[in-house]
CSV table of C-alpha atoms and ligand atoms in Angstrom, one decimal:
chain,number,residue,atom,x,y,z
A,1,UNK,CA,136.0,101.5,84.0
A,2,UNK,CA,133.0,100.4,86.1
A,3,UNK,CA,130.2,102.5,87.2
A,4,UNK,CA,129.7,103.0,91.1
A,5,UNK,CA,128.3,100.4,93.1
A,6,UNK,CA,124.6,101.0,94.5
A,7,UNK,CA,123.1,99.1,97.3
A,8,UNK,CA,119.3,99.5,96.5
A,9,UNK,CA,117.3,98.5,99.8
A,10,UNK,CA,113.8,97.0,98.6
A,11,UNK,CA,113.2,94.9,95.7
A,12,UNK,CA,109.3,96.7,94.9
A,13,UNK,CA,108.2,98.8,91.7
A,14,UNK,CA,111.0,101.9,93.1
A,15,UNK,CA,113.8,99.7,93.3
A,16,UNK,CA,113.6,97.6,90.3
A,17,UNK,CA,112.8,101.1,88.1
A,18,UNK,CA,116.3,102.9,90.3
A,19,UNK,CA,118.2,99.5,89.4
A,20,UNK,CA,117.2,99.6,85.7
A,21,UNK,CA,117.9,103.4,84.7
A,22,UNK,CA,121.4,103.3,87.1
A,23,UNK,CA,122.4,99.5,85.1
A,24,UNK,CA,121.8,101.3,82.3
A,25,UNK,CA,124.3,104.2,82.3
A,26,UNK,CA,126.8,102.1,83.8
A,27,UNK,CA,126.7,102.1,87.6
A,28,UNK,CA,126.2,98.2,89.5
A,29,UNK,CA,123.3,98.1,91.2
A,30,UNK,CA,122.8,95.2,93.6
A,31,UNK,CA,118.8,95.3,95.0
A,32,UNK,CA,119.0,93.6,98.5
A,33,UNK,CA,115.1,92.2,98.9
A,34,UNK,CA,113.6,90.3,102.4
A,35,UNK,CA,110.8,88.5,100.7
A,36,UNK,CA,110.4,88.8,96.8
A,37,UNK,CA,110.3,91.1,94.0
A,38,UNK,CA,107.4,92.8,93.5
A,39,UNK,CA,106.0,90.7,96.4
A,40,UNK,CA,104.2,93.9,98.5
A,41,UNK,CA,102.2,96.7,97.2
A,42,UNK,CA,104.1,96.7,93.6
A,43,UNK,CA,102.9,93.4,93.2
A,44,UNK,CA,99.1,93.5,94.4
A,45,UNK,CA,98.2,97.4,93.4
A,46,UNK,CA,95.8,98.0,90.5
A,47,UNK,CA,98.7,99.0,88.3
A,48,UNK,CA,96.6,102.0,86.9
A,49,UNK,CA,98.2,105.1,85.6
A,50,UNK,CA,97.0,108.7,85.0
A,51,UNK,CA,98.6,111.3,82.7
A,52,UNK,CA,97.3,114.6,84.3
A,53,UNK,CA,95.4,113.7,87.5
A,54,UNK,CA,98.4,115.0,89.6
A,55,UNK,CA,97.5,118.4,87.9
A,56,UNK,CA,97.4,120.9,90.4
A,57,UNK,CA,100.2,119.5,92.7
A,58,UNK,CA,103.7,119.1,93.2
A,59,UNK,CA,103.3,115.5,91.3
A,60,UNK,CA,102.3,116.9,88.1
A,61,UNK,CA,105.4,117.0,86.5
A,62,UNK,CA,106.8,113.5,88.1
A,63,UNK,CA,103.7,111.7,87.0
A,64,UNK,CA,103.6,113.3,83.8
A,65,UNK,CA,107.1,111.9,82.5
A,66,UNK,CA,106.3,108.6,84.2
A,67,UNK,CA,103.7,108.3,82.3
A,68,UNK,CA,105.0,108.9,78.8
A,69,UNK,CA,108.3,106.4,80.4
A,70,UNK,CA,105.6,103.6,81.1
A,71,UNK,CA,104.6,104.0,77.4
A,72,UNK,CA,108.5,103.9,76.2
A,73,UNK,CA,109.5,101.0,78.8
A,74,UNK,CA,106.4,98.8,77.4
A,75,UNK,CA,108.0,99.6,73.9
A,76,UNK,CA,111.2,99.1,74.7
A,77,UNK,CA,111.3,95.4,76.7
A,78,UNK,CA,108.4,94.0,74.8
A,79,UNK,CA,105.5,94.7,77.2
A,80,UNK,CA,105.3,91.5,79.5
A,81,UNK,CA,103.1,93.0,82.2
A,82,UNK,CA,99.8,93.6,79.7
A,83,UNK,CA,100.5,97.8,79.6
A,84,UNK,CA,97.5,98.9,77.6
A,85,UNK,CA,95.1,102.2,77.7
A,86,UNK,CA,91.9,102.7,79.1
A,87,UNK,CA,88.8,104.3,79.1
A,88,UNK,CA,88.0,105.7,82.6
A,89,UNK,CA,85.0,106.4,84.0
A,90,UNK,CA,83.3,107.4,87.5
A,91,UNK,CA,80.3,106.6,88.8
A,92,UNK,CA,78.3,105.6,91.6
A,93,UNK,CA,76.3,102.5,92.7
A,94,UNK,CA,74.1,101.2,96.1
A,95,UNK,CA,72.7,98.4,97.6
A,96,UNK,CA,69.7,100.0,96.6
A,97,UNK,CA,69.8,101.9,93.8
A,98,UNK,CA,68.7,104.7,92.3
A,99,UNK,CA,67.1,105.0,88.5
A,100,UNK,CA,68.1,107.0,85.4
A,101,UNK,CA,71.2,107.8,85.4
A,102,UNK,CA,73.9,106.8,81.9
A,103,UNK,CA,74.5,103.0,82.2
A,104,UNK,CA,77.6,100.7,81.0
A,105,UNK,CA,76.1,97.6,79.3
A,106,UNK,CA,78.7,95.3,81.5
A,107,UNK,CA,77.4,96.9,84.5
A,108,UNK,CA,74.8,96.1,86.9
A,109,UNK,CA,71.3,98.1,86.3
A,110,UNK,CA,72.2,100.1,89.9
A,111,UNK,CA,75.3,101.7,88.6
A,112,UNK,CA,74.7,105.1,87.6
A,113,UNK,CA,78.1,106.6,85.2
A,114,UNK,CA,78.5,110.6,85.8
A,115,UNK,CA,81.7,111.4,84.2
A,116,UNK,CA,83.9,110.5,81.6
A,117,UNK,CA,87.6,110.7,83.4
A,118,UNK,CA,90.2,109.4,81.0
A,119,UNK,CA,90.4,107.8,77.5
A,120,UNK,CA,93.1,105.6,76.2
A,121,UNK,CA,96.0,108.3,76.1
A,122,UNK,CA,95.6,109.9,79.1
A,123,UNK,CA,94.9,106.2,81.3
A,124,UNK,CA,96.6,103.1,81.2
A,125,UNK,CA,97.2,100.6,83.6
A,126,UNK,CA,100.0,97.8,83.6
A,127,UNK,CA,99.5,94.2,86.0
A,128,UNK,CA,102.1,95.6,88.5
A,129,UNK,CA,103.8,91.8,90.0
A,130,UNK,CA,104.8,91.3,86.0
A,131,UNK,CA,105.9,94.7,85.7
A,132,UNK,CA,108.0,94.9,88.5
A,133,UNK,CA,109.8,91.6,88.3
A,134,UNK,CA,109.9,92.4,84.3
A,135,UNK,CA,111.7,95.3,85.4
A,136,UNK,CA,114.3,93.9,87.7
A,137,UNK,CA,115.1,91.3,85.1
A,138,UNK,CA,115.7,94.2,82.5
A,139,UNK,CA,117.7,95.7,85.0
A,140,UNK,CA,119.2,92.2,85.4
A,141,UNK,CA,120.2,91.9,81.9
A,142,UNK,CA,122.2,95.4,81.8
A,143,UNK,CA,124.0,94.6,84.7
A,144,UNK,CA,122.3,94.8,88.0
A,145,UNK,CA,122.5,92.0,90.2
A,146,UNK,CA,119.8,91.2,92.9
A,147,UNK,CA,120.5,90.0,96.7
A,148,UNK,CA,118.3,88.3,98.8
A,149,UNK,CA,118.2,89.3,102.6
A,150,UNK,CA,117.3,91.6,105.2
A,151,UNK,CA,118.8,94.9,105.5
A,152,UNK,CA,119.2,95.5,109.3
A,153,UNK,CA,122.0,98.5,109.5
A,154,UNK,CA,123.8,101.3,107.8
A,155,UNK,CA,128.2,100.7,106.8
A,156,UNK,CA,129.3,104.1,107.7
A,157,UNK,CA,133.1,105.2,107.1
A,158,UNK,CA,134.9,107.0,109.5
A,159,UNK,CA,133.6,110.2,108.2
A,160,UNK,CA,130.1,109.3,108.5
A,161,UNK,CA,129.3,108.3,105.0
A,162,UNK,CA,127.3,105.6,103.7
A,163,UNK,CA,129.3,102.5,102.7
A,164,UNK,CA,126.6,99.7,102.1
A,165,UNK,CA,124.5,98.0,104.6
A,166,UNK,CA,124.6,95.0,106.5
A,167,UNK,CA,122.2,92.1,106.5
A,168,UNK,CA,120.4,90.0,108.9
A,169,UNK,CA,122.5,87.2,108.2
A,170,UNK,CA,125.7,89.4,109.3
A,171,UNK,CA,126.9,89.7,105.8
A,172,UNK,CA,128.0,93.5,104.8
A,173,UNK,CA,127.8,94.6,101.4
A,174,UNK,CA,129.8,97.4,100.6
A,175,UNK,CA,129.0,100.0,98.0
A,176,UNK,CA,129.3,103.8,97.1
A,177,UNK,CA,125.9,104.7,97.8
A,178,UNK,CA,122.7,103.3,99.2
A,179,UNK,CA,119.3,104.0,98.6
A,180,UNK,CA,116.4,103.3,101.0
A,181,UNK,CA,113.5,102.1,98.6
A,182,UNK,CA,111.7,99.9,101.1
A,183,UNK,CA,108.2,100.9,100.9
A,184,UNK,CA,106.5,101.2,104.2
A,185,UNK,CA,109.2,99.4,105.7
A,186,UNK,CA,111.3,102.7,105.3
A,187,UNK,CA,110.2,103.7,108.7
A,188,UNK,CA,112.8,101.3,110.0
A,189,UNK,CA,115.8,103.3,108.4
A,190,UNK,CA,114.7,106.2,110.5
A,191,UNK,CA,117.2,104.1,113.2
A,192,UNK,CA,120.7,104.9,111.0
A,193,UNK,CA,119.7,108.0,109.1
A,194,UNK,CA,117.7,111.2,109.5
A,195,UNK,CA,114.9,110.2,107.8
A,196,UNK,CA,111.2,111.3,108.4
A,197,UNK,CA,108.1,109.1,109.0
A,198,UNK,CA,107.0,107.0,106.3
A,199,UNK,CA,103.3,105.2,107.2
A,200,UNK,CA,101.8,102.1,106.2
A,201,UNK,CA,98.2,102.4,104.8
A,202,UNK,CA,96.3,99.1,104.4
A,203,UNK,CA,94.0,98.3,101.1
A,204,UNK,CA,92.4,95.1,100.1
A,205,UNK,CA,91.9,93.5,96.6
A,206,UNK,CA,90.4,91.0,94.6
A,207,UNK,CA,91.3,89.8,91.1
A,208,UNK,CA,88.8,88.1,89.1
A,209,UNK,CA,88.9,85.7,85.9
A,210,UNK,CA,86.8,87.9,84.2
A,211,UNK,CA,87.9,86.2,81.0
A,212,UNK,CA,86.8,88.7,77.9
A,213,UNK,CA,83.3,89.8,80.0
A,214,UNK,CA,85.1,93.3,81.2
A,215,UNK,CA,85.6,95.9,78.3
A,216,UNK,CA,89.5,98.1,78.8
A,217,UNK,CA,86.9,100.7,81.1
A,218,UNK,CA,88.3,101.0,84.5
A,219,UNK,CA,85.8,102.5,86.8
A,220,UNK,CA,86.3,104.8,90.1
A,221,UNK,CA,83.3,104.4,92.0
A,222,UNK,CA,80.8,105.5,95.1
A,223,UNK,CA,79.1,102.7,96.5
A,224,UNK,CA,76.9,102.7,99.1
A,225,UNK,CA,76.0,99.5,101.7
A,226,UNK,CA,72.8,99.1,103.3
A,227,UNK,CA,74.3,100.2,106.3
A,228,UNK,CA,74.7,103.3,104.6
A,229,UNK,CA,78.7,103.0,104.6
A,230,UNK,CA,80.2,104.6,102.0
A,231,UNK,CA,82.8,102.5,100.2
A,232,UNK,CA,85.3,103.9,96.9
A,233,UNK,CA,86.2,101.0,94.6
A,234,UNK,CA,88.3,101.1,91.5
A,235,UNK,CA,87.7,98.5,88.8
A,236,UNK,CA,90.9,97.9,86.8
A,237,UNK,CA,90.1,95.0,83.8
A,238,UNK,CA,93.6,94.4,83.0
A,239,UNK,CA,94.9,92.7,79.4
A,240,UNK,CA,95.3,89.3,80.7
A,241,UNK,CA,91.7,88.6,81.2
A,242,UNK,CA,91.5,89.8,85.0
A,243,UNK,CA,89.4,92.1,86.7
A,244,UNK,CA,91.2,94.2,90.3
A,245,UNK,CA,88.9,95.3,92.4
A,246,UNK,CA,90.0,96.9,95.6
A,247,UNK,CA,87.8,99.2,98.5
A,248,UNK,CA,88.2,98.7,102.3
A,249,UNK,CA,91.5,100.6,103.8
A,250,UNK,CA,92.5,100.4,107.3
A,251,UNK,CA,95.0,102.0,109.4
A,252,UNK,CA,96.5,98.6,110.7
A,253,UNK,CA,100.2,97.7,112.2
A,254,UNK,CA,102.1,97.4,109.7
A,255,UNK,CA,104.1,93.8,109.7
A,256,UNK,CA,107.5,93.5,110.4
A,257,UNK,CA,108.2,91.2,108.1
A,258,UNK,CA,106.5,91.3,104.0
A,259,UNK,CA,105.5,88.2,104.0
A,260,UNK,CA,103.3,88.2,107.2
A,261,UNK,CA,101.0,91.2,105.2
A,262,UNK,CA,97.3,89.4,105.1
A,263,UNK,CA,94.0,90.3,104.1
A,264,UNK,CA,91.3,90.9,107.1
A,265,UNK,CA,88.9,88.1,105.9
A,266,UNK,CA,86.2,90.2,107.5
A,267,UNK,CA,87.2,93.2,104.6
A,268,UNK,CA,87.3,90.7,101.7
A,269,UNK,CA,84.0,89.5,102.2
A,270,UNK,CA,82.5,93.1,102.3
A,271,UNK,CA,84.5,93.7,99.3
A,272,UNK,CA,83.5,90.3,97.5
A,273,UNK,CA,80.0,91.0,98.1
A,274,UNK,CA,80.0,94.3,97.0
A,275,UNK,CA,81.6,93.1,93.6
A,276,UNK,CA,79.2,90.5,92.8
A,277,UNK,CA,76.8,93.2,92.3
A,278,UNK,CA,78.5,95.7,90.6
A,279,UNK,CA,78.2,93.7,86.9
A,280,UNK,CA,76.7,90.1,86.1
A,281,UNK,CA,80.6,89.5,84.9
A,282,UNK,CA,81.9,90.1,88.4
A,283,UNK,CA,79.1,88.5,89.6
A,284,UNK,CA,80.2,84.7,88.6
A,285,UNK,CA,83.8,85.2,87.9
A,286,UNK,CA,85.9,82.7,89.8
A,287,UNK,CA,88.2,84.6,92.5
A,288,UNK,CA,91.9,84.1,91.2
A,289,UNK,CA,93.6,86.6,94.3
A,290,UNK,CA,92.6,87.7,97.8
A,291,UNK,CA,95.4,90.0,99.0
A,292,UNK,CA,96.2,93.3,100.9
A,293,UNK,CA,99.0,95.3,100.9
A,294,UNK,CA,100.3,98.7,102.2
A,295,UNK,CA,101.6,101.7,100.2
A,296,UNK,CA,104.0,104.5,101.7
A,297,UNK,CA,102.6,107.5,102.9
A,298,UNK,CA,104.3,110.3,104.1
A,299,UNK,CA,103.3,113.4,106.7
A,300,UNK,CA,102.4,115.6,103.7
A,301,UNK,CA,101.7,113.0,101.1
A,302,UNK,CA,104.5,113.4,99.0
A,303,UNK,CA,107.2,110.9,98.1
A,304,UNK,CA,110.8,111.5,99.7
A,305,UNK,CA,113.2,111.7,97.1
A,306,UNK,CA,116.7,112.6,96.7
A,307,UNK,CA,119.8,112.8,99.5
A,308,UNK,CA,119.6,112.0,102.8
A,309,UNK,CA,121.1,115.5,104.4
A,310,UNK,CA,124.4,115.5,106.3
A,311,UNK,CA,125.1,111.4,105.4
A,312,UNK,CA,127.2,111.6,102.2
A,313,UNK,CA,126.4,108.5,100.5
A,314,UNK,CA,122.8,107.9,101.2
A,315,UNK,CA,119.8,108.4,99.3
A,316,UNK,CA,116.0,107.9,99.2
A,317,UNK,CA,113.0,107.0,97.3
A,318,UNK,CA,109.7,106.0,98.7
A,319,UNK,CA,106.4,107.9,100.1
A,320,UNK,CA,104.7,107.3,96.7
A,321,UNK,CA,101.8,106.6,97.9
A,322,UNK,CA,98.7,106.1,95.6
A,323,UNK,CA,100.7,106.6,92.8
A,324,UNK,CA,103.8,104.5,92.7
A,325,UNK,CA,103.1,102.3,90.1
A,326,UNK,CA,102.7,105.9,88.0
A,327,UNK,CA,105.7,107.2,89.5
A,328,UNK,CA,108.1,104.6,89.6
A,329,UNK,CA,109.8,105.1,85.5
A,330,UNK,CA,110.1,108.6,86.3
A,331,UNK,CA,111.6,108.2,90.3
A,332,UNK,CA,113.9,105.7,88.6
A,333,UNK,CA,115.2,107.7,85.9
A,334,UNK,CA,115.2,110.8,87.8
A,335,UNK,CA,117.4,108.6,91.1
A,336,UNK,CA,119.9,107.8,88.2
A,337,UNK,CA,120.8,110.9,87.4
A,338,UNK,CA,121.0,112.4,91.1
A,339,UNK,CA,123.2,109.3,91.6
A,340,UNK,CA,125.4,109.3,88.6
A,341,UNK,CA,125.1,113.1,87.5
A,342,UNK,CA,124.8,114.9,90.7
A,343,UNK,CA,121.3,116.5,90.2
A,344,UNK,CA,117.8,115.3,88.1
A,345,UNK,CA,117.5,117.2,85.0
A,346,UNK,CA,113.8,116.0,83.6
A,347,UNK,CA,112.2,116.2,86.7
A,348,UNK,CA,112.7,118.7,89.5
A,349,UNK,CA,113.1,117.2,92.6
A,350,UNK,CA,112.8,119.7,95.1
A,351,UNK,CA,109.4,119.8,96.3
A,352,UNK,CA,110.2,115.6,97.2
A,353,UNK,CA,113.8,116.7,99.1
A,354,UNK,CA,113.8,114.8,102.4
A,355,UNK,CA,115.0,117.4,104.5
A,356,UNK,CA,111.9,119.3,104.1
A,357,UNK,CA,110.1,117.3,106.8
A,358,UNK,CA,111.6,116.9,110.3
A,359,UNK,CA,113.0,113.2,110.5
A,360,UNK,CA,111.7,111.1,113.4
A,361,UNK,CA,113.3,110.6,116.6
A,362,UNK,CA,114.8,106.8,116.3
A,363,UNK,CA,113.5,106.5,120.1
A,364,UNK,CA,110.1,106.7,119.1
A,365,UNK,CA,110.6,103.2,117.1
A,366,UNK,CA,111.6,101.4,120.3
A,367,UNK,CA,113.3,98.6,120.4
A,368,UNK,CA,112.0,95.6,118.0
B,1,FAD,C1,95.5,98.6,97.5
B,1,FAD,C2,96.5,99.5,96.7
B,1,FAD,C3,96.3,99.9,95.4
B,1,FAD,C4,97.2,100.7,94.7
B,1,FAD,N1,96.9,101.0,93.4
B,1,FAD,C5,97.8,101.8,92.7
B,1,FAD,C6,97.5,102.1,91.4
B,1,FAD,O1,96.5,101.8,90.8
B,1,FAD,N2,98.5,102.9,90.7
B,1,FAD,C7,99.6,103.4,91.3
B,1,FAD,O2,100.4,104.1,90.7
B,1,FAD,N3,99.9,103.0,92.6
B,1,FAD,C8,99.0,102.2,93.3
B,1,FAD,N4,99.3,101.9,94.6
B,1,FAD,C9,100.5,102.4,95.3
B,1,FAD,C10,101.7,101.5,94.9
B,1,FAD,O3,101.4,100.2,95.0
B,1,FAD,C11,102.9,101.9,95.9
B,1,FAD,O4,103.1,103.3,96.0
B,1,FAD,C12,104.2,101.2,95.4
B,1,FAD,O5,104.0,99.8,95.1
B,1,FAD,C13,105.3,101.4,96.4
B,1,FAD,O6,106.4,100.8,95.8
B,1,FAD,P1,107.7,100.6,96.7
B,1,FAD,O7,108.8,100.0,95.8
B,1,FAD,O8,108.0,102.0,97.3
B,1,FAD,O9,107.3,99.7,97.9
B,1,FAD,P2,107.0,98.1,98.1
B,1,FAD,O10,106.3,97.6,96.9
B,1,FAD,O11,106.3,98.0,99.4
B,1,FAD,O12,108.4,97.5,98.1
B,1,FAD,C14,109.2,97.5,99.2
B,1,FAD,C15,110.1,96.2,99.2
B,1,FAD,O13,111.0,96.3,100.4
B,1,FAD,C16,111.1,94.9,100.8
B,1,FAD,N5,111.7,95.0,102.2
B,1,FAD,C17,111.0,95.4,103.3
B,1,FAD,N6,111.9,95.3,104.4
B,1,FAD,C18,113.1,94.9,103.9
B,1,FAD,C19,114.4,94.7,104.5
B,1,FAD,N7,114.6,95.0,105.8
B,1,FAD,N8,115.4,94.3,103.7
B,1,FAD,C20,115.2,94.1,102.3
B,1,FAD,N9,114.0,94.3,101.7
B,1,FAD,C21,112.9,94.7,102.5
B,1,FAD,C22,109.7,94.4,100.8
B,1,FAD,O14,109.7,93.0,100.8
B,1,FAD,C23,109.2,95.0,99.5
B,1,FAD,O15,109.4,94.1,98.4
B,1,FAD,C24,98.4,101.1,95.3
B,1,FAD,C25,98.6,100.7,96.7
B,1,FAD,C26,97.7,99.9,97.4
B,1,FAD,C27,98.0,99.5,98.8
């Protein structure tokens, strides 16, 4: 007998982890993507991972599994996407700066270290375009298939359930379920289902060759410009010899279409300056990526996770925000059993239910 069919909307870190842990136990996943796997935010993020900085909040115990999963996944499918612990620091650094403080030898004389934040156990980072696409081809491999197109509507039955979705093209794919893992682009489902308001939030990155000049330290910084702006960059040196870099969020209009996401060359010069002096390494490196992407935010800043209420059939997962490289084992593993079992038994789901935030009025989108 074959497991039930699940049409997975979005082909980024959520989808490819929902389509690996449902292929797994049995069910057919089929991931419809617009542009490419791992192509948005699971492909351009820093990829770093935190054991207990969700401590505190409702994404304690989410992050917390995902981050022993990330550990058992590298294991597992033979770690292509570089998954290795770090040391973690913060610090702070200006234009000008200020002498005396602890020092990193890679780093520039004006960056001052004030805290230790994580070692090796408790933060790890993965390069997230190779773990995402690594993922969907696992997912591949036990059984899930992956579609390319747009998905433009909900299949409903006669009752009102969810039967699929159709594409832009016209085609319909039927299934038993569907799941709305589109990022951002969620927003747009808020047309066939109650959902509530997912937000695009804009960040900028580079990636460096930094060859074997960056230690496994990842930094979280305070830097402040001449103009006496205050920006937060996060170093991540990842295992394949790159640096990621990234500062400089915005609040802009979010594309209709992935592909069309690009970096305000305005922001990547702020940020490129500011890198060359934060360590002599960054300060030469050639400049392998210039990119920008947008993570999911929600009203309250938690994910949406779980059944869509009053559609039978249809299901959620996006709103990670910050954290969805972190969260995306756990999401997927946690969607599987919701899917196949009827309720998440590692991770309680309630505090990410959907229905806890009024959905948005489908006028409000207007008409594009
Ligand atoms: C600058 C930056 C740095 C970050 N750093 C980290 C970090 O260090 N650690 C961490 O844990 N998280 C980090 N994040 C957050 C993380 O990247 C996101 O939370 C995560 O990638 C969201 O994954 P997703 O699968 O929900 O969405 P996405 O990656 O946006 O995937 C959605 C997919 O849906 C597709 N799609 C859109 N419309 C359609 C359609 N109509 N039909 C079919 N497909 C469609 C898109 O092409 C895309 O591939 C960062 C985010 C940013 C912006």
């Amino acid at each position: 007998m074959t497991g039930p069919r699940i049409a997975i909307c979005g082909g980024g870190a959520i989808g490819a982890a929902i389509a690996y842990y449902t292929a797994r136990r049995g069910a057919q996943p089929v991931v419809i993507e617009r542009h490419a796997v791992g192509g948005a935010a699971s492909g351009k993020s820093g990829g770093f991972l935190a054991l207990d900085w969700c401590r505190g909040s409702a994404l304690d115990e989410l992050a917390r599994r995902s981050f022993a999963l990330h550990a058992e996944l590298a294991d597992a499918l033979g770690n292509p996407w570089g998954y290795r612990g770090l040391t973690t620091f913060a610090g702070h650094a200006a234009e000008r700066p200020r002498a005396g403080a602890r020092r990193l030898p890679w780093l520039a004389e004006g960056v001052a270290i004030t805290q230790q934040l994580g070692v090796p156990t408790t933060t790890a980072m993965v390069e997230p375009h190779g773990f995402t696409t690594g993922l969907m081809r696992a997912a591949e491999a036990a059984g899930a298939t992956l579609q390319a197109g747009t998905v433009v509507e909900l299949v409903r039955d006669p009752g009102g359930a969810a039967r699929g979705v159709v594409l832009a093209n016209g085609a319909r794919l039927e299934a038993d379920a569907v799941v709305i893992a589109l990022g951002p682009w969620s927003l747009m489902a808020a047309r066939w289902l109650p959902l509530p308001p997912v937000f695009g939030y804009k960040g900028h990155s580079l990636v460096f060759d930094t060859g074997d000049a960056v230690p496994a330290e990842a930094l979280f910084l305070e830097y402040r410009e001449a103009s006496g702006a205050v920006l937060s960059p996060e170093l991540v040196p990842r295992a394949d010899g790159t640096t990621w870099v990234c500062a400089i969020s915005a609040l802009d209009p979010l594309p209709v279409d992935p592909a069309a996401v690009m970096p305000d060359p305005q922001a990547l010069a702020r940020l490129e300056a500011m890198c060359r002096r934060l360590a002599p390494a960054l300060a030469t490196a050639p400049i392998v990526a210039r990119q920008a992407c947008f993570r999911p935010v929600t009203e309250d800043g938690l994910p949406l996770i779980g059944a869509v209420p009053g559609v039978a059939g249809a299901y959620v997962a996006t709103g990670h925000s910050v954290w969805g490289m972190l969260n995306a084992p756990a999401t997927g593993e946690a969607m599987a059993e919701l899917l196949l079992d009827g309720a998440a038994r590692r991770v309680d789901l309630a505090p990410f239910a959907p229905g806890r935030l009024a959905p948005l009025d489908p006028a409000r989108l207007g008409g594009a």
